[in-house]
Amino acid sequence: QSTWGNLLLIILMFRATRALFSGLEFYKFKGPKWTQTRQRNRVQRVKNEQSVIDCLREAKAIAENPETKPGYLHVQLIRSRIGRLPHQVNLLNTLGLRKINAIVERPNNHNVRTMVNQLRHMVLCSHKEQSELKTQTTAVKPKGYEIITPVDKPKDSDSN
């Protein structure tokens, strides 16, 4: 064996011996606090996902009821886009979610609900009766350009 192999063996023996005398299991290099935090985060993710599913069910019931207005879905991105599958990134672009904690408002219809359902592990969703976000309805004139409206051609008075 090489000297590095012997050194590694000595380190592992030292950890095992120290763990035996301290009453800990030597193969747990990370403490119990780390595993509790991991489990708590997992439970929180499951709760978030369940709340999105409940919101989508409620929104579907409202949209299918002919007596009520469909309303809007407020969708917030809570997890990063980094490392996601390409179709998930495309869905996020389609919804307009570019950054974490970005909130968008989309109409409550089947297409939007399907997109949110596919991204339910990454987003939070809530149903609103009316639009609450300030949306820009007028076009912004870019700097340095002039908007020209078409003008009807004047009729020639010479051709009488």
Short mmCIF file of C-alpha atoms in Angstrom, two decimals:
data_model
loop_
_atom_site.label_atom_id
_atom_site.label_comp_id
_atom_site.label_asym_id
_atom_site.label_seq_id
_atom_site.Cartn_x
_atom_site.Cartn_y
_atom_site.Cartn_z
CA GLN A 1 0.00 0.00 0.00
CA SER A 2 1.00 3.55 -0.53
CA THR A 3 1.68 6.00 2.25
CA TRP A 4 -1.56 7.84 1.45
CA GLY A 5 -3.54 4.63 1.89
CA ASN A 6 -1.88 4.03 5.26
CA LEU A 7 -2.59 7.60 6.32
CA LEU A 8 -6.24 7.27 5.37
CA LEU A 9 -6.52 4.01 7.26
CA ILE A 10 -5.01 5.61 10.36
CA ILE A 11 -7.46 8.54 10.15
CA LEU A 12 -10.46 6.23 9.84
CA MET A 13 -9.23 4.11 12.78
CA PHE A 14 -8.79 7.27 14.85
CA ARG A 15 -12.34 8.43 14.07
CA ALA A 16 -13.78 5.00 14.86
CA THR A 17 -11.90 4.84 18.16
CA ARG A 18 -12.89 8.37 19.15
CA ALA A 19 -16.52 7.61 18.27
CA LEU A 20 -16.51 4.44 20.35
CA PHE A 21 -15.27 6.26 23.42
CA SER A 22 -17.61 9.20 22.96
CA GLY A 23 -20.65 6.98 22.32
CA LEU A 24 -21.29 8.17 18.75
CA GLU A 25 -21.49 6.14 15.59
CA PHE A 26 -18.34 6.82 13.57
CA TYR A 27 -19.97 6.67 10.15
CA LYS A 28 -22.17 9.70 10.86
CA PHE A 29 -19.86 12.51 9.88
CA LYS A 30 -22.68 15.04 9.94
CA GLY A 31 -24.42 15.69 13.22
CA PRO A 32 -28.05 15.20 14.15
CA LYS A 33 -28.74 18.92 13.72
CA TRP A 34 -27.88 18.62 10.03
CA THR A 35 -30.34 15.74 9.50
CA GLN A 36 -33.10 17.55 11.41
CA THR A 37 -32.63 20.64 9.26
CA ARG A 38 -32.74 18.55 6.11
CA GLN A 39 -35.91 16.81 7.20
CA ARG A 40 -37.54 20.12 8.21
CA ASN A 41 -36.74 21.60 4.78
CA ARG A 42 -38.19 18.55 3.06
CA VAL A 43 -41.40 18.80 5.09
CA GLN A 44 -41.67 22.48 4.18
CA ARG A 45 -41.25 21.69 0.47
CA VAL A 46 -44.00 19.07 0.66
CA LYS A 47 -46.31 21.56 2.40
CA ASN A 48 -45.63 24.17 -0.29
CA GLU A 49 -46.33 21.65 -3.03
CA GLN A 50 -49.57 20.58 -1.34
CA SER A 51 -50.70 24.19 -0.99
CA VAL A 52 -50.13 24.73 -4.74
CA ILE A 53 -52.18 21.62 -5.52
CA ASP A 54 -55.01 22.86 -3.26
CA CYS A 55 -54.90 26.30 -4.88
CA LEU A 56 -55.13 24.78 -8.37
CA ARG A 57 -58.11 22.62 -7.35
CA GLU A 58 -59.89 25.66 -5.97
CA ALA A 59 -59.07 27.70 -9.08
CA LYS A 60 -60.36 24.93 -11.35
CA ALA A 61 -63.63 24.73 -9.43
CA ILE A 62 -64.08 28.50 -9.69
CA ALA A 63 -63.21 28.55 -13.41
CA GLU A 64 -65.65 25.74 -14.24
CA ASN A 65 -68.52 27.36 -12.34
CA PRO A 66 -70.50 29.45 -14.86
CA GLU A 67 -71.84 31.77 -12.15
CA THR A 68 -68.43 33.11 -11.08
CA LYS A 69 -65.67 34.95 -12.87
CA PRO A 70 -62.49 32.88 -13.38
CA GLY A 71 -60.22 35.48 -11.78
CA TYR A 72 -56.42 35.41 -11.76
CA LEU A 73 -53.62 33.21 -10.48
CA HIS A 74 -50.73 34.88 -8.68
CA VAL A 75 -47.63 32.74 -9.16
CA GLN A 76 -44.39 33.30 -7.24
CA LEU A 77 -41.08 31.57 -8.02
CA ILE A 78 -39.55 30.34 -4.75
CA ARG A 79 -36.84 27.96 -5.96
CA SER A 80 -33.98 28.55 -8.38
CA ARG A 81 -34.13 27.82 -12.11
CA ILE A 82 -30.51 26.64 -12.07
CA GLY A 83 -30.11 22.96 -12.88
CA ARG A 84 -33.72 22.47 -13.95
CA LEU A 85 -34.81 20.49 -16.97
CA PRO A 86 -35.11 22.44 -20.24
CA HIS A 87 -38.89 22.08 -20.46
CA GLN A 88 -39.23 23.48 -16.91
CA VAL A 89 -37.07 26.48 -17.82
CA ASN A 90 -39.23 27.00 -20.93
CA LEU A 91 -42.37 26.92 -18.80
CA LEU A 92 -40.87 29.48 -16.40
CA ASN A 93 -40.05 31.73 -19.36
CA THR A 94 -43.58 31.32 -20.69
CA LEU A 95 -45.06 32.30 -17.33
CA GLY A 96 -42.65 35.25 -17.12
CA LEU A 97 -40.83 34.08 -13.99
CA ARG A 98 -37.21 35.12 -14.42
CA LYS A 99 -35.94 35.66 -10.86
CA ILE A 100 -36.53 34.14 -7.45
CA ASN A 101 -39.45 35.77 -5.56
CA ALA A 102 -40.81 37.24 -8.79
CA ILE A 103 -44.62 37.38 -8.81
CA VAL A 104 -46.68 37.25 -11.98
CA GLU A 105 -50.40 37.39 -12.52
CA ARG A 106 -51.94 35.12 -15.12
CA PRO A 107 -55.57 34.42 -16.06
CA ASN A 108 -57.17 31.39 -14.48
CA ASN A 109 -57.50 29.02 -17.42
CA HIS A 110 -56.61 25.41 -18.16
CA ASN A 111 -53.27 26.21 -19.86
CA VAL A 112 -51.91 28.30 -16.98
CA ARG A 113 -53.09 25.81 -14.36
CA THR A 114 -51.32 23.00 -16.25
CA MET A 115 -48.06 24.97 -16.38
CA VAL A 116 -48.23 25.79 -12.67
CA ASN A 117 -48.99 22.15 -11.87
CA GLN A 118 -45.84 21.03 -13.71
CA LEU A 119 -43.81 23.57 -11.71
CA ARG A 120 -45.54 22.99 -8.36
CA HIS A 121 -42.27 22.10 -6.60
CA MET A 122 -40.78 25.49 -7.54
CA VAL A 123 -43.64 27.97 -7.18
CA LEU A 124 -46.27 29.26 -4.79
CA CYS A 125 -49.74 29.96 -6.12
CA SER A 126 -52.77 31.89 -4.91
CA HIS A 127 -56.11 32.61 -6.54
CA LYS A 128 -57.43 36.20 -6.69
CA GLU A 129 -60.84 37.42 -7.81
CA GLN A 130 -59.55 40.66 -9.33
CA SER A 131 -56.28 41.91 -10.66
CA GLU A 132 -54.15 43.31 -7.82
CA LEU A 133 -50.88 43.87 -9.64
CA LYS A 134 -50.36 47.13 -11.47
CA THR A 135 -50.14 46.25 -15.12
CA GLN A 136 -48.89 48.59 -17.79
CA THR A 137 -51.50 49.06 -20.46
CA THR A 138 -49.91 51.77 -22.60
CA ALA A 139 -46.94 51.30 -24.88
CA VAL A 140 -43.73 53.02 -23.87
CA LYS A 141 -42.13 55.21 -26.52
CA PRO A 142 -38.44 54.25 -26.85
CA LYS A 143 -35.92 57.06 -26.58
CA GLY A 144 -34.68 58.49 -29.86
CA TYR A 145 -37.63 57.24 -31.89
CA GLU A 146 -40.76 59.02 -32.99
CA ILE A 147 -44.03 57.20 -33.40
CA ILE A 148 -45.55 58.01 -36.79
CA THR A 149 -49.22 57.41 -37.43
CA PRO A 150 -50.31 56.62 -41.00
CA VAL A 151 -52.02 59.49 -42.80
CA ASP A 152 -54.43 59.13 -45.69
CA LYS A 153 -53.09 60.39 -49.01
CA PRO A 154 -54.68 63.62 -50.13
CA LYS A 155 -56.79 63.31 -53.27
CA ASP A 156 -55.46 65.09 -56.32
CA SER A 157 -57.65 68.06 -57.17
CA ASP A 158 -55.97 68.31 -60.64
CA SER A 159 -57.61 65.23 -62.09
CA ASN A 160 -61.10 66.80 -62.37
#
